[in-house]
Coordinates of C-alpha atoms in Angstrom, one line a residue:
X287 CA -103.1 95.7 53.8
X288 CA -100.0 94.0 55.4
X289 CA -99.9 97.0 57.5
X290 CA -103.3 95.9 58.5
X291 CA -102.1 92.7 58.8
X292 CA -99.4 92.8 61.4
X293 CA -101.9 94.9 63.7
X294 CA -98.9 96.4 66.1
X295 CA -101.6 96.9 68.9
X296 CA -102.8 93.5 69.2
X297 CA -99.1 92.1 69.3
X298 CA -98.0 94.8 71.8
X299 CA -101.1 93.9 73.9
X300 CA -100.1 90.0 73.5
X301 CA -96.4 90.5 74.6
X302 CA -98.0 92.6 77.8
X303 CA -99.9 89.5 78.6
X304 CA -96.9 87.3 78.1
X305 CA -94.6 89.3 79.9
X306 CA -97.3 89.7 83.0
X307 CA -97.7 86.0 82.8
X308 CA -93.5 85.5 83.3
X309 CA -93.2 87.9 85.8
X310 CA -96.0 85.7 88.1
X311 CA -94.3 82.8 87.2
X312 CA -91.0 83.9 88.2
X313 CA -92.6 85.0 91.3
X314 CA -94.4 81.6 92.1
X315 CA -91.2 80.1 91.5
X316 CA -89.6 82.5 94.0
X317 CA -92.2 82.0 96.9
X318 CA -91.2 77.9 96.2
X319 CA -87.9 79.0 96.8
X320 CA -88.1 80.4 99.9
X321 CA -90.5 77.6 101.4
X322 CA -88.3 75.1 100.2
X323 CA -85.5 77.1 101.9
X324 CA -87.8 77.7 104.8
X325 CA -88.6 73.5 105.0
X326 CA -84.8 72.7 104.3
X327 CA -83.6 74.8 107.4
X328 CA -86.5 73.0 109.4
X329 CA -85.4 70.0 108.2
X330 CA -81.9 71.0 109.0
X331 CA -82.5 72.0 112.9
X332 CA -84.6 68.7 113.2
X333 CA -81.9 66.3 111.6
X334 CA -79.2 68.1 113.8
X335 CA -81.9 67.5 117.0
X336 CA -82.8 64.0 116.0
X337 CA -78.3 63.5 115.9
X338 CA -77.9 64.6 119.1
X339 CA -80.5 62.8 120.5
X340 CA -78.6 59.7 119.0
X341 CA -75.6 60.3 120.2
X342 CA -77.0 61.2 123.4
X343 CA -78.9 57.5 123.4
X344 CA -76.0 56.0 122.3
X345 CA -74.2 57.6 124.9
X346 CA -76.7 56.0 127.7
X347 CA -76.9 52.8 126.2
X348 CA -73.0 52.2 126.5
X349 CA -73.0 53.2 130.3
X350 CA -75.5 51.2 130.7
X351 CA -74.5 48.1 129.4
X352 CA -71.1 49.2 131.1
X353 CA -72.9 49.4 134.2
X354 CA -73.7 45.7 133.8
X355 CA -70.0 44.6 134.1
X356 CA -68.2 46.7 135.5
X357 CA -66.3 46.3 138.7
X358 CA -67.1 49.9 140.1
X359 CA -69.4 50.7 142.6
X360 CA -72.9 50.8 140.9
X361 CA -74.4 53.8 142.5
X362 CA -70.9 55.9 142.0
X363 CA -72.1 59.3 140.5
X364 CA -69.6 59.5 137.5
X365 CA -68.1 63.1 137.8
X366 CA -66.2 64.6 140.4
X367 CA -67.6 67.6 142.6
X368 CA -66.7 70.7 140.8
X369 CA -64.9 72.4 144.2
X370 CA -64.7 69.4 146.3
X371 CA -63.0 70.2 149.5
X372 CA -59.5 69.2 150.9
X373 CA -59.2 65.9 152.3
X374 CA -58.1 65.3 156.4
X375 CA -59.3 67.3 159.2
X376 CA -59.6 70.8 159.6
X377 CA -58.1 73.0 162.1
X378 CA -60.8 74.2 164.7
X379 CA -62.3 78.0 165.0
X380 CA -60.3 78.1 168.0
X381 CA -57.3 76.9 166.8
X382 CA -53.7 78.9 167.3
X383 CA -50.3 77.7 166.6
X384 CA -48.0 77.4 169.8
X385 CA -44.6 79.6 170.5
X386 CA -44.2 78.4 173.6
X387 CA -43.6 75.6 175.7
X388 CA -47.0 74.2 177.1
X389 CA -47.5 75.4 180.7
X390 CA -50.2 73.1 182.0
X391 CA -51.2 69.2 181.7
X392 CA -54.7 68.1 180.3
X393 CA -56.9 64.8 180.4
X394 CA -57.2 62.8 177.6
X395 CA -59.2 59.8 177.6
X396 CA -59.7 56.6 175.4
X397 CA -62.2 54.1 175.1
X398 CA -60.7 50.5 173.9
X399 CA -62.0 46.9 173.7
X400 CA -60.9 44.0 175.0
X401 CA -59.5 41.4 172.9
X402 CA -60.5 38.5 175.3
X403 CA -62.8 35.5 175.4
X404 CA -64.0 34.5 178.6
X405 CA -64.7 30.6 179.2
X406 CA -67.5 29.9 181.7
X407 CA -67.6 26.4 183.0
X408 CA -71.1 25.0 184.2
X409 CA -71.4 22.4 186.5
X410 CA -74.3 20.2 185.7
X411 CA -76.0 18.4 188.3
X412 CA -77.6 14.7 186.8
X413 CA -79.2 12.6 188.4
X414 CA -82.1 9.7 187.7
X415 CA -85.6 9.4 189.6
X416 CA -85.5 6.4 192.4
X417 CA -89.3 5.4 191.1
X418 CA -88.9 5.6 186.6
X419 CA -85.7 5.6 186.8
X420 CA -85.5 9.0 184.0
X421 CA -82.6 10.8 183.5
X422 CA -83.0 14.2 184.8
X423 CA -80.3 17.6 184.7
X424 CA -80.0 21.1 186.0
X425 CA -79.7 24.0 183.5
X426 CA -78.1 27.4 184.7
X427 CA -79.8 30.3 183.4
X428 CA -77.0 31.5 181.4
X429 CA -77.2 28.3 179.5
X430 CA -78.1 28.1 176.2
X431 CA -77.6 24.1 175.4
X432 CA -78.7 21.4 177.4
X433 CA -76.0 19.5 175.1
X434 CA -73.3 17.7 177.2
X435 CA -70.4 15.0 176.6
X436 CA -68.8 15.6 173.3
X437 CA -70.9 18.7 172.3
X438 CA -70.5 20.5 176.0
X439 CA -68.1 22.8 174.6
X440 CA -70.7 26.0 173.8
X441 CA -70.2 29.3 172.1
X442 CA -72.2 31.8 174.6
X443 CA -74.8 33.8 173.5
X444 CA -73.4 37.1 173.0
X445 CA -71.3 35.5 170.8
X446 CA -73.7 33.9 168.9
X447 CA -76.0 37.2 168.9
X448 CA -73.2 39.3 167.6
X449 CA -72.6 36.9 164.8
X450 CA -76.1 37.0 163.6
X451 CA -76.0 40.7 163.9
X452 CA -72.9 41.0 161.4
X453 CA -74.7 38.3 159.1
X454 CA -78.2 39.7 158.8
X455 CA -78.0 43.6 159.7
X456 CA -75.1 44.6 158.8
X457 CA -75.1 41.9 155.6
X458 CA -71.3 40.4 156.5
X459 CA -70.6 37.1 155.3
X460 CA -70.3 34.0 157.1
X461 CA -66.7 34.2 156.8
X462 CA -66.3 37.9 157.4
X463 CA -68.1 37.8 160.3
X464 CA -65.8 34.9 162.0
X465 CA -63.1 36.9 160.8
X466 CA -63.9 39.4 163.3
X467 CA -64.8 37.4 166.0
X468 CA -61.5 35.7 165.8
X469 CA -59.4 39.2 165.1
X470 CA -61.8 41.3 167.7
X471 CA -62.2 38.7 169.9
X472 CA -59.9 36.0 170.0
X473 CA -62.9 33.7 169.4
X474 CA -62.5 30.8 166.6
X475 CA -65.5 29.9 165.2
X476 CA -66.3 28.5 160.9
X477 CA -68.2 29.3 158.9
X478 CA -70.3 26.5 159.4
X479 CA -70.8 26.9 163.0
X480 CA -71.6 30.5 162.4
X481 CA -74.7 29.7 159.4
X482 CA -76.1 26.7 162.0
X483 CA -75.9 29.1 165.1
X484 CA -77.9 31.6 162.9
X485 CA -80.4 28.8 162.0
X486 CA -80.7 27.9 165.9
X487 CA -81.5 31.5 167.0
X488 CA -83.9 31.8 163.8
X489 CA -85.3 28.4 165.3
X490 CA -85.9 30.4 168.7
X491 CA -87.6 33.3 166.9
X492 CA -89.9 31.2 165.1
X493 CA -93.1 31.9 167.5
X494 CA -92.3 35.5 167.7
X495 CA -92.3 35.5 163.4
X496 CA -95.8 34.0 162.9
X497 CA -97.1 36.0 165.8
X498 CA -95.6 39.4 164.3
X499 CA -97.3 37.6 160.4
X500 CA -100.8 37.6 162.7
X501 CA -100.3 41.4 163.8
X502 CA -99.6 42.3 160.7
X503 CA -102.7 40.7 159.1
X504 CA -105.0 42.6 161.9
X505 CA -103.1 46.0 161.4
X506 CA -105.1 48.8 160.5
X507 CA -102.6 50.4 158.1
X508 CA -99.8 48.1 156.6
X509 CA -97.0 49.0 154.0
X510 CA -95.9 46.1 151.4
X511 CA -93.3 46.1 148.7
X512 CA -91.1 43.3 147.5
X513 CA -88.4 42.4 145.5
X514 CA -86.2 39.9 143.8
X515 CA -84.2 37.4 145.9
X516 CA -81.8 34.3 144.8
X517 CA -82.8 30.9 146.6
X518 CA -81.1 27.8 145.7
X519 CA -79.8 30.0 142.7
X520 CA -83.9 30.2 141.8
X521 CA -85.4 33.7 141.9
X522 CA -87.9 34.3 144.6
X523 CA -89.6 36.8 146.2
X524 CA -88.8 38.5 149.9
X525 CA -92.2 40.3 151.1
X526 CA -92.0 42.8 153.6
X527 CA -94.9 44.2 155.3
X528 CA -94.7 47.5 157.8
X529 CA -96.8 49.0 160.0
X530 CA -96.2 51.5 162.3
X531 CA -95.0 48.9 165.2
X532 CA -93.9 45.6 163.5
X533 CA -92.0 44.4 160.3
X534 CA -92.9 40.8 158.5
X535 CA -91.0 39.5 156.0
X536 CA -91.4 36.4 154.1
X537 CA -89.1 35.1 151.1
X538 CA -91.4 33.0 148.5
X539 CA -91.8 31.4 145.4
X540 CA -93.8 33.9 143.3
X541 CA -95.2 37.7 143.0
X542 CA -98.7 36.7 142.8
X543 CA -101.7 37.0 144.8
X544 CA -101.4 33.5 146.5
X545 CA -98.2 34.7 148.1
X546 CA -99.0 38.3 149.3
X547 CA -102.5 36.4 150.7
X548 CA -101.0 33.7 152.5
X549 CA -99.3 37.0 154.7
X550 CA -101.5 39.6 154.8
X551 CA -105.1 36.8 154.2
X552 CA -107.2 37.0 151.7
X553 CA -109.9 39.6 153.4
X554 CA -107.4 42.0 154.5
X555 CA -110.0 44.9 155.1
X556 CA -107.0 48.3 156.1
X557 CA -105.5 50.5 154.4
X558 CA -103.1 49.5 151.9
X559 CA -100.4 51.8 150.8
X560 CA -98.3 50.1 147.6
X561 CA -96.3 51.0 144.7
X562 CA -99.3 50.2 142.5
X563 CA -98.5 46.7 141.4
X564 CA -101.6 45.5 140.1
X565 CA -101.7 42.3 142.5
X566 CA -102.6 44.7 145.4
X567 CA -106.0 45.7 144.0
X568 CA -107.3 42.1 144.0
X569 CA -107.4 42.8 148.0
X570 CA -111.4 44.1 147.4
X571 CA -112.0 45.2 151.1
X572 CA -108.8 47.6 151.6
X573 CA -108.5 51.0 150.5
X574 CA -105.4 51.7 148.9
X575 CA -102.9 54.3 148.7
X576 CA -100.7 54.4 145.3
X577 CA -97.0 55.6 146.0
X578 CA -97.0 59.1 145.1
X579 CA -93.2 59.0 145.4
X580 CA -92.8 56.5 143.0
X581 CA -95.2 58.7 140.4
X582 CA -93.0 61.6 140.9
X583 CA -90.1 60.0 140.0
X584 CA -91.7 58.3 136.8
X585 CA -92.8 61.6 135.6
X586 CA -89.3 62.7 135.9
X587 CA -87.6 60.5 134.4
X588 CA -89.8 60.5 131.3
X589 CA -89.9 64.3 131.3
X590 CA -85.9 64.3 130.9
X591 CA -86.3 62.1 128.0
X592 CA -89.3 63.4 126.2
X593 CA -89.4 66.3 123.2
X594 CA -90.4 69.8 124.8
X595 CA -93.9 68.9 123.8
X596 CA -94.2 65.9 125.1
X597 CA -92.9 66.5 128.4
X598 CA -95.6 68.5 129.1
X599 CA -98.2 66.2 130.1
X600 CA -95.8 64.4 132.8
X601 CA -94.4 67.8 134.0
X602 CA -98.3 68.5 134.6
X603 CA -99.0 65.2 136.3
X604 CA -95.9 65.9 138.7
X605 CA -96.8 69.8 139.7
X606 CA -100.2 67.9 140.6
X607 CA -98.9 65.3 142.8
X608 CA -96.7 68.0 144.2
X609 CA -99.4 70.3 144.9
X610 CA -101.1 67.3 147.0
X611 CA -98.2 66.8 149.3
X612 CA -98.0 70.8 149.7
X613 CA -101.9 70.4 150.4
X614 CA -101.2 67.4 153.3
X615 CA -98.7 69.7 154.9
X616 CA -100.8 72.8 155.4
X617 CA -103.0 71.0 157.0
X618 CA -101.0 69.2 159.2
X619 CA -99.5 72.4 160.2
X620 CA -103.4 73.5 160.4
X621 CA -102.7 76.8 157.8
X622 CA -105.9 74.9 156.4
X623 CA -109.3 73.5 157.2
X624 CA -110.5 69.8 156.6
X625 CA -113.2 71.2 154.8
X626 CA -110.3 73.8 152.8
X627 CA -108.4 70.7 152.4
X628 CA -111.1 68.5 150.7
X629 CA -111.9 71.3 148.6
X630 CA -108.6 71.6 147.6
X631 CA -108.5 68.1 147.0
X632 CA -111.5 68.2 144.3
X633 CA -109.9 70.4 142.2
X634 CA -106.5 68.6 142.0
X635 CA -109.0 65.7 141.0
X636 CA -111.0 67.6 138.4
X637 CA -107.7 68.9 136.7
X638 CA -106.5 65.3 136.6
X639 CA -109.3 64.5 135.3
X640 CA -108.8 66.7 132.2
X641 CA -105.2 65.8 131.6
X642 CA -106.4 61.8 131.4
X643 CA -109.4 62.9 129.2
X644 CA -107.0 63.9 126.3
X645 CA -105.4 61.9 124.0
X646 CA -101.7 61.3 123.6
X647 CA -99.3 60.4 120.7
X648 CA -96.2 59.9 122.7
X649 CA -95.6 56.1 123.6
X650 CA -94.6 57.1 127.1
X651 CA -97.3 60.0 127.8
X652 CA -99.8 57.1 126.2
X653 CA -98.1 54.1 129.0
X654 CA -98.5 57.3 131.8
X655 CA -101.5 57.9 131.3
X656 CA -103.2 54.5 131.0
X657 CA -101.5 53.9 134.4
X658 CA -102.7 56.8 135.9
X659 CA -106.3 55.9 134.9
X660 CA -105.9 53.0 136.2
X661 CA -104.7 54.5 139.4
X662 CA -106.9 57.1 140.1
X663 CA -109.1 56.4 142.3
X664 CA -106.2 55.7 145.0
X665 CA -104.1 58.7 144.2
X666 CA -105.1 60.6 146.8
X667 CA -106.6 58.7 149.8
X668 CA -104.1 60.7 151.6
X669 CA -105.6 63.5 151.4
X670 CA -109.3 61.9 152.5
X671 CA -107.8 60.6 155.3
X672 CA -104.9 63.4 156.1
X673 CA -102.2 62.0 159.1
X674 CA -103.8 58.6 159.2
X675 CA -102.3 57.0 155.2
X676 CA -99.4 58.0 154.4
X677 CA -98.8 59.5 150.6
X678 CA -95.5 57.1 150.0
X679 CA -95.0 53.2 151.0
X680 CA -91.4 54.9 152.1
X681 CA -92.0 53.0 155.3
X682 CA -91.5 49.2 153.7
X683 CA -88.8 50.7 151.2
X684 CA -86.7 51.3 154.3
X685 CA -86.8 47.7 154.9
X686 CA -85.8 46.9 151.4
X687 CA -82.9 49.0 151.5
X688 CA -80.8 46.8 154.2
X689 CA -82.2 44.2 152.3
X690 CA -81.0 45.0 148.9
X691 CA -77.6 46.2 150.5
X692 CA -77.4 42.4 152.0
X693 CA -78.5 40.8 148.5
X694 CA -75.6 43.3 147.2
X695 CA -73.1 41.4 149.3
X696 CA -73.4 37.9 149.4
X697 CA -76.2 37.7 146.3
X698 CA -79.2 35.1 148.9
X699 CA -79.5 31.8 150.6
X700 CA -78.4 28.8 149.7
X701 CA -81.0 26.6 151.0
X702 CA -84.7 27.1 152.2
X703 CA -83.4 26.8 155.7
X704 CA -81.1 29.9 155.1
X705 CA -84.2 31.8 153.7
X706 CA -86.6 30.9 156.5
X707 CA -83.7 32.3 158.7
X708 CA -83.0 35.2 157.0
X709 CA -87.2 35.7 157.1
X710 CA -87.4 35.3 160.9
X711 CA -84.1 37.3 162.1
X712 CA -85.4 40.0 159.6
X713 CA -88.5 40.5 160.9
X714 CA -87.5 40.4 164.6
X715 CA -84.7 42.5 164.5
X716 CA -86.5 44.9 162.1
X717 CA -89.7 44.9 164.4
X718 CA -87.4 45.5 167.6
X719 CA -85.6 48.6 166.2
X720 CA -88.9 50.3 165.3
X721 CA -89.6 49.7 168.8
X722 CA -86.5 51.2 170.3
X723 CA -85.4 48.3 172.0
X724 CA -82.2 46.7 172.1
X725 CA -82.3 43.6 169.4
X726 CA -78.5 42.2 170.9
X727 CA -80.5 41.5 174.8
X728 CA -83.3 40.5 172.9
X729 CA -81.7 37.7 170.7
X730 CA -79.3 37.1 173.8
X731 CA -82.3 36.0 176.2
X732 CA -84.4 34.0 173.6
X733 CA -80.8 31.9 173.7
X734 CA -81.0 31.5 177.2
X735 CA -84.4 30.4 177.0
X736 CA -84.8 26.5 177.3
X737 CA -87.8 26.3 174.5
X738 CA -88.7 28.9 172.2
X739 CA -91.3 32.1 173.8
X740 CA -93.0 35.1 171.9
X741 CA -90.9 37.7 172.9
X742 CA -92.4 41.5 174.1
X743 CA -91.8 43.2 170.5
X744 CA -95.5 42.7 169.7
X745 CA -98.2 45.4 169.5
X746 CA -99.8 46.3 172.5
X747 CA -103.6 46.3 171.0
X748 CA -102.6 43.0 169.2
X749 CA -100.4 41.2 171.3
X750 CA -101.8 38.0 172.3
X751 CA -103.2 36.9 169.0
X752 CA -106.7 35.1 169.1
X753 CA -106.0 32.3 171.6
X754 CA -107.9 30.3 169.3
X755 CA -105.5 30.8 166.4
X756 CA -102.3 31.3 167.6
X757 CA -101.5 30.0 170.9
X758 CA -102.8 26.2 169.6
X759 CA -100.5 26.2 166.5
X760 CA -97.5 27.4 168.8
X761 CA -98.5 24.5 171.3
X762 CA -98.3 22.4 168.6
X763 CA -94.8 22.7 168.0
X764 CA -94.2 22.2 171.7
X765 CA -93.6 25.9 172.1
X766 CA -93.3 27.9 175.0
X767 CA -96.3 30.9 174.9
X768 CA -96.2 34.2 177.5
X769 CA -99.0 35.9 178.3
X770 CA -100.1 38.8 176.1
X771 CA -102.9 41.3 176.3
X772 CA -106.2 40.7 174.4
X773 CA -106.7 41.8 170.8
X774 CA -108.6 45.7 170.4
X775 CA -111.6 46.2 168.4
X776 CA -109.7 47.9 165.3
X777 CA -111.9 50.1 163.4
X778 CA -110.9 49.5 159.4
X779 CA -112.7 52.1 158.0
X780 CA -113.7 55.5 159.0
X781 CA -117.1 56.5 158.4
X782 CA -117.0 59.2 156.1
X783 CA -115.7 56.9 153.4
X784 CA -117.6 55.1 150.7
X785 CA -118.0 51.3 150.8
X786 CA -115.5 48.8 148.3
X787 CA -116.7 47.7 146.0
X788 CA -117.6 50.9 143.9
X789 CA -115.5 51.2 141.2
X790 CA -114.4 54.9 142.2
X791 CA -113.5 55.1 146.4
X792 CA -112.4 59.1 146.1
X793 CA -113.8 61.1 142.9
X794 CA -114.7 64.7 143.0
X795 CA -117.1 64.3 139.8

């Protein structure tokens, strides 16, 4: 019976069970092992990323706040060139040493200046009228002052032109630029007489800037962009807007609508290319052009930034952009149809439309992206209207480039009167160089001039602006007004695009 009892095959059967049930245990145990191991490595590579993407950060954020204060030149690129080459001149391909004594004599010529100031002397007939007895006097046409008795000592024109020049194209100082009148020239002027000689010719210019303002607001295609500038120590604003023939500029007191209307007007009704600054679109009748060039370089930037997965979505938005430039190309070299080129065009849209149709969980991708829907039906008027918009608003960022490089070196104007100069002598000399003609005779003869005139840097089809308008508000001011030729009928739009006012201009859905 306790045989029986013990039942050996039960027990063996049991300790089969228990052992079976060990053995699965100590193999769930082992499969937690290795995902733990698996998750710890993971979490290993990640907390080594996420350090290196600290100390990269940190690494940026010290350079940048160095950037801030230090003394260096700002755009300096950091690191030397790898194999830069050897400094002085190099020996030509025809170069040979000599072993003899030379056996012929050669020209050599050199161009100097001359370090001399020539003093003109004017003899002014005055004289009073027998019957009202007013006093009357001759002016020489080389004159540029009618000014006599204690002020009769002048600076001439040239001198006064070149002065302006050094001040507000090359962006010299008041005091540098006396510095090399007196050192180049031998002529002593302050730095007072140079900032109200300035203020004189900008004076003089003053009916060829609010013309140039009218041709600007009756261009077919204008460029704008602005930026920061110190008035009074008081941030402003300097506006520039380009066409193809004239520059406008206009420093004032805020970015908003008011201020870009009071330039362009309020019904501008042309094309508008921008950088996509959201006061643009409140002009309703224009058809704008967002800055491709500035969307490129955003996606780039954040692309060098982002995770591997996140940089996706701006790497695809920048091969699209991209591919739209390549598109304009071909078929300005005519490797493609208009029709080829629309058609192109459509599906660059509809695969821009998928990208923004997705959801993002990067901050950046999410900021991109809400921009770009916001953008989208101007993204690509360029290639609607292929040759006549242009893709970038390079053409005003030109014009903000000297400007920045002047703000760099003397940091604005001091007084509204310095600002209104630096407005007027912008625009003019700006306008004059797009139109190839020489800004130093241009400034030079508007001196000579008794009163100020419009001068002959104004667009042909908009030259005289509406005689209504312009020519009474010159008048007004006792200015002097040439003749100009009539304003052209500018078509604004071209026909095969749709009306503003839809919320969608360009949309291949």
């Amino acid at each position: 019976m306790f045989l029986k009892s013990l039942n050996p095959v039960r027990r063996f059967r049991e300790l089969a069970q228990e052992l079976r049930r060990t053995r699965e245990g100590r193999e769930q145990v082992r499969r937690r092992i290795e995902q733990l191991e698996n998750e710890n490595e993971r979490l290993e590579r990640e907390h080594q990323r996420l350090q290196e993407e600290i100390k990269r950060l940190r690494k940026e954020l010290e350079t940048a706040q160095r950037a801030t204060r230090r003394q260096a030149a700002p755009f300096s690129r950091g690191l030397p060139k790898s194999h830069p080459k050897t400094p002085g001149r190099k020996s030509g391909a025809a170069h040979r040493p000599y072993y003899q004594r030379p056996n012929r004599v050669e020209s050599q010529y050199q161009e100097e200046i001359v370090r001399r100031t020539w003093v003109r002397r004017f003899h002014v007939p005055v004289c009073r009228c027998a019957q009202c007895d007013q006093r009357v006097q001759g002016r020489h046409p080389l004159q540029t002052s009618d000014a006599l008795g204690a002020a009769a000592v002048q600076v001439g024109p040239e001198a006064v032109t070149l002065g302006v020049l050094m001040n507000k194209s090359l962006g010299l100082p008041h005091a540098d630029a006396a510095t090399i009148l007196q050192k180049g020239f031998g002529l002593t002027m302050s730095r007072g007489g140079i900032c109200r000689a300035i203020q004189r010719v900008a004076r003089q210019a003053e009916a060829t800037w609010h013309a140039l303002r009218d041709a600007a607001q009756r261009s077919a295609l204008a460029h704008i962009d602005e930026t920061g500038w110190k008035v009074e120590a008081q941030l402003r604003w300097l506006w520039a807007v380009v066409t193809d023939e004239i520059t406008f500029c206009e420093i004032l007191p805020g970015r908003g609508f008011a201020e870009v209307a009071a330039i362009l007007g309020a019904e501008y009704a042309g094309w508008l290319v921008h950088d996509g600054w959201a006061v643009y679109y409140k002009f309703v009748k224009a058809v704008h052009q967002s800055c491709a060039a500035h969307l490129i370089r955003r996606c780039r930037d954040l692309a060098a930034v982002a995770t591997p997965t996140a940089a996706r979505f701006p790497l695809a938005v920048k091969q699209l952009l991209e591919e739209g430039l390549a598109l304009r190309d071909r078929y300005l070299e005519q490797q493609i149809s208009l029709r080829g080129l629309w058609t192109a065009t459509g599906r660059l849209e509809a695969k821009l439309d998928r990208l923004l149709a997705r959801t993002y969980r990067d901050p950046g991708n999410r900021r991109l992206a809400k921009h770009l829907r916001h953008e989208r039906p101007h993204l690509f008027t360029f290639l609607y209207c292929p040759g006549l918009v242009d893709a970038t608003h390079n053409l005003a960022e030109r014009v903000m480039r000297l400007l920045v490089v002047i703000r760099k070196n003397w940091g604005g104007n001091r007084t509204e009167k310095g600002s209104r100069a630096q407005a007027v002598l912008t625009s003019v000399s700006c306008t004059a160089q797009q139109q190839d003609q020489d800004v130093f005779e241009l400034l030079t003869d508007l001196l000579r001039s008794r009163q100020p005139k419009l001068q002959d840097i104004l667009p042909a089809e908009a030259g005289a602006v509406a005689e209504s308008t312009v020519v009474d508000s010159v008048a007004s001011r006792g200015l002097v007004v040439e003749a100009l030729p009539a304003w052209a009928d500018i078509p604004l739009l071209p026909a095969l695009l749709t009306p503003p006012g839809n919320p969608c201009l360009f949309s291949s859905a």
